[in-house]
Coordinates of C-alpha atoms in Angstrom, one line a residue:
X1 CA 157.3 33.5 234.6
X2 CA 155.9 36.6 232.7
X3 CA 157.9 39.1 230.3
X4 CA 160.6 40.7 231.4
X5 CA 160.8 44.1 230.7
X6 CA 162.0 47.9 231.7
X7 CA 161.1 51.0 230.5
X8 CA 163.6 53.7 228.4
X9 CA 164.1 56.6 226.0
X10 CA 165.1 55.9 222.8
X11 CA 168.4 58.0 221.0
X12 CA 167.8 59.1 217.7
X13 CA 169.1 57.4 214.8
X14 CA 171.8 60.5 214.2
X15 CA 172.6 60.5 218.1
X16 CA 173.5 56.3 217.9
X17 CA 175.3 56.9 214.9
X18 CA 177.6 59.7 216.2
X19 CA 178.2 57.3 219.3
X20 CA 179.1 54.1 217.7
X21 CA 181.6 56.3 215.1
X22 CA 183.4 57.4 218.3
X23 CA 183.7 54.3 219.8
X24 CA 184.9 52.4 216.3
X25 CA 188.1 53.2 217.1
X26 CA 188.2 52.2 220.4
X27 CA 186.3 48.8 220.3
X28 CA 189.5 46.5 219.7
X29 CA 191.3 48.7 222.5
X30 CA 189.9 46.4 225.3
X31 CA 189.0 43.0 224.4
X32 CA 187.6 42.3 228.1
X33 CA 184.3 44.2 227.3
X34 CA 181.4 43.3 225.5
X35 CA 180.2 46.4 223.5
X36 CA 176.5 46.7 223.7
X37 CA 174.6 46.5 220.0
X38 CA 173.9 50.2 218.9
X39 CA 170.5 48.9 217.6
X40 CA 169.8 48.3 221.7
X41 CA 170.8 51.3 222.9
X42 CA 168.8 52.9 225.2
X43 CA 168.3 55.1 228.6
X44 CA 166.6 52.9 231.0
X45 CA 164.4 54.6 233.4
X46 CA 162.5 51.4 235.5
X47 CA 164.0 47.9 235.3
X48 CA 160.9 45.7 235.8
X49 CA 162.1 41.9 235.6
X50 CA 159.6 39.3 235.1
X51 CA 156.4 41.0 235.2
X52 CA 153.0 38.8 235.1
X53 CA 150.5 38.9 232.5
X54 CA 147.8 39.9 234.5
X55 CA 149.5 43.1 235.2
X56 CA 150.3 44.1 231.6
X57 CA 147.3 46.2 231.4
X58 CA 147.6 48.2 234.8
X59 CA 151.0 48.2 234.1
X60 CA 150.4 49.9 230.1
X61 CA 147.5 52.5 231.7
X62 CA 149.6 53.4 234.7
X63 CA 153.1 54.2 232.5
X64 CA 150.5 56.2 230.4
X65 CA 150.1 58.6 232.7
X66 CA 153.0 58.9 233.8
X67 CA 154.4 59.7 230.5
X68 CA 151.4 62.2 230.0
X69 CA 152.6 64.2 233.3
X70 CA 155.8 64.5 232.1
X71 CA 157.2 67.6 229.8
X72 CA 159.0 66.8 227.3
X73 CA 162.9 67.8 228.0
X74 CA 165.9 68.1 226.2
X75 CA 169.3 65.3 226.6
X76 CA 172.5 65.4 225.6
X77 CA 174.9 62.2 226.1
X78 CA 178.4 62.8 227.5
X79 CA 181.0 61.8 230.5
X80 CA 182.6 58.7 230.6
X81 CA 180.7 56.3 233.6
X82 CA 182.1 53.4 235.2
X83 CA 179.8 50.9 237.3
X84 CA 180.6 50.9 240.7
X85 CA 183.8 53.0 239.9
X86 CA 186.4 53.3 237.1
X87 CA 188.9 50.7 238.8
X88 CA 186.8 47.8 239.5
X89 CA 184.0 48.2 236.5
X90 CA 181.6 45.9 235.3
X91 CA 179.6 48.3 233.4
X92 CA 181.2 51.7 231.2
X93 CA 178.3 53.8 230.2
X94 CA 177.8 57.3 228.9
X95 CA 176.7 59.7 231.2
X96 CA 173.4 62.1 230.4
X97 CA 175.2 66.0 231.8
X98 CA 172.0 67.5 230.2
X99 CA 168.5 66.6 231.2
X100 CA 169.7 63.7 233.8
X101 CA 167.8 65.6 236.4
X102 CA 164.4 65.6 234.4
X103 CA 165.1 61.8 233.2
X104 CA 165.3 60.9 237.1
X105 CA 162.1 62.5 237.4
X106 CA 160.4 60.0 234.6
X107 CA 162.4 57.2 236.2
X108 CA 160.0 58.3 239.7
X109 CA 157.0 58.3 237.3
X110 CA 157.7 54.9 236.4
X111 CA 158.7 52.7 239.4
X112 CA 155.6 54.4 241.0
X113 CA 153.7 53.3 238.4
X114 CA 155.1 50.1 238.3
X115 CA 154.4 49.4 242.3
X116 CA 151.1 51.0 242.2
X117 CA 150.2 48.1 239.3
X118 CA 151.6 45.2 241.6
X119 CA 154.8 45.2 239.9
X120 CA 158.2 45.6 241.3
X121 CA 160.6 47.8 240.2
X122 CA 164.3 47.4 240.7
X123 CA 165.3 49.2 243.6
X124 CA 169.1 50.7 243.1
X125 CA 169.8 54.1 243.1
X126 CA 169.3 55.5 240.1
X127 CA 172.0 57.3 237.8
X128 CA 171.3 58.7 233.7
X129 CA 173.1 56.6 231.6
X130 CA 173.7 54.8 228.4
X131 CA 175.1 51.7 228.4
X132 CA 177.9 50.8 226.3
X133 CA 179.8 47.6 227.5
X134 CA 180.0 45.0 230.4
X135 CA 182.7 42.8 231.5
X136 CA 182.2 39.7 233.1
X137 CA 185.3 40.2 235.3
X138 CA 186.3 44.1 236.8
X139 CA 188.8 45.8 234.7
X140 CA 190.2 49.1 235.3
X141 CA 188.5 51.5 232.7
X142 CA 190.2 54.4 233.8
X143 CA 191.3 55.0 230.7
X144 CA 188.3 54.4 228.8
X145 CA 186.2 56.7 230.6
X146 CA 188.9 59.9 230.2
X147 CA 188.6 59.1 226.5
X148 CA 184.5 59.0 227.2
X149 CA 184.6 62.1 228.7
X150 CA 186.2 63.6 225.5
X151 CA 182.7 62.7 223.5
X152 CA 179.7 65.2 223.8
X153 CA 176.8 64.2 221.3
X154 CA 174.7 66.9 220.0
X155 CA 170.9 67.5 222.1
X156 CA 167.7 66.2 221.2
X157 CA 164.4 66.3 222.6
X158 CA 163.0 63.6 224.1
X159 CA 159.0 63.1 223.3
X160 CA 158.1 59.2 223.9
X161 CA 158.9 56.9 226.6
X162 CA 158.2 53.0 226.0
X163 CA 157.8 49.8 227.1
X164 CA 160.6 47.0 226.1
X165 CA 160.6 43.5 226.7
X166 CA 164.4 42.0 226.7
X167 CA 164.6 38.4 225.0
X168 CA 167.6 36.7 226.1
X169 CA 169.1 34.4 223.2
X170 CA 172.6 33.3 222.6
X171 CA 174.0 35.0 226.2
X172 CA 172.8 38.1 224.2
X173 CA 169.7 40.8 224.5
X174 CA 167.7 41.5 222.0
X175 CA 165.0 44.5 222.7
X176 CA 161.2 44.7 221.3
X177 CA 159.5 47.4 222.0
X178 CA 156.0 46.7 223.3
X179 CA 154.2 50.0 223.6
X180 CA 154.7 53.8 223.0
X181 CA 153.6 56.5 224.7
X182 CA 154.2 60.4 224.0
X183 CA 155.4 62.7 226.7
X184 CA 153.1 66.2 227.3
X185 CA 154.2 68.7 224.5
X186 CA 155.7 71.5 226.5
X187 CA 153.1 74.7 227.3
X188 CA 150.3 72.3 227.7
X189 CA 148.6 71.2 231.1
X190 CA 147.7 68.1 232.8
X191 CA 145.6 67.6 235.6
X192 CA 145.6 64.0 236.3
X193 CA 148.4 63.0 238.4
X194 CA 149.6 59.1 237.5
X195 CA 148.7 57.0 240.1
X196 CA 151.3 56.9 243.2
X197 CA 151.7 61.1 242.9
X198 CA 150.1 63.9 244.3
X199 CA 148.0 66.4 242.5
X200 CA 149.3 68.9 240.4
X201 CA 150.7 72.2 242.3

């Protein structure tokens, strides 16, 4: 069994902090949740799994590229999100109402250049979003997520995807990031397409 790992932007340190004040409050509101560490939080664009030495290094030089074809773009965190759906959830989330369309984009960028390496990406349709809390059983969140969609953070720009691996310890996850790549500095060009994509228009 290799390491499992996903790929993600990382918030800002003022972003995380802004978050986790909101949600103080609110924490002890629902003790059937299990509020996600702010030192893990991340936005997830390619869940990996187990993924075999041997393909670290296709893997690394394939999510290069892809991070090298894409612009970097602004994000802003809001909306409350309920995994499936507010009355049955198992994951609440923040939703991404700025730059969700370009971080789908990166999430293409990545599964590609996962497959392309021989590594399997996770499948499911995939929505912008910060995870905030699970619950083992559904719970209606309803609630939760109106408050949610009080909370807009402010926007930052995002300039660096990465490479974590997820150690599991104690029935909790703790997050080491393995590489970093920087995202193309707006105005410049590009003309090497990551491997699964077409040229360049």
């Amino acid at each position: 069994m290799g390491a499992r790992l996903f790929t993600a932007l990382l918030p800002p340190a003022r972003v995380v902090e802004d978050v986790d004040a909101f949600l103080q409050p609110r924490r002890d509101a629902e003790p059937r949740l299990r509020w996600t560490r702010p030192d893990g939080w991340h936005l997830t664009t390619a869940f990996l799994g187990d993924v075999p030495d041997r393909a670290l290094d296709r893997l690394a030089e394939n999510l290069a590229a892809a991070a090298d074809r894409t612009p970097g773009f602004t994000l802003r965190l809001g909306e409350g999100v309920a995994f499936p759906w507010p009355l049955e959830t198992k994951v609440l989330a923040l939703g991404v109402p700025t730059g969700g369309d370009e971080l789908a984009a990166l999430a293409r960028r990545c599964r590609s250049a996962a497959a392309t390496a021989g590594v399997r990406p996770d499948g499911a349709t995939f929505v912008p979003h910060l995870t905030l809390a699970r619950a083992n059983r559904p719970i209606d969140s309803t609630r939760l997520v109106r408050v949610l969609d009080t909370f807009e953070s402010e926007s930052w720009g995002a300039t660096e995807l990465v490479l974590v691996e997820s150690h599991l310890r104690d029935r909790a996850n703790r997050y080491e990031v393995l590489e970093r790549w920087p995202l193309r500095a707006l105005g410049s060009s590009s003309e090497t397409a990551p491997p699964g994509e077409g040229p360049r228009p």
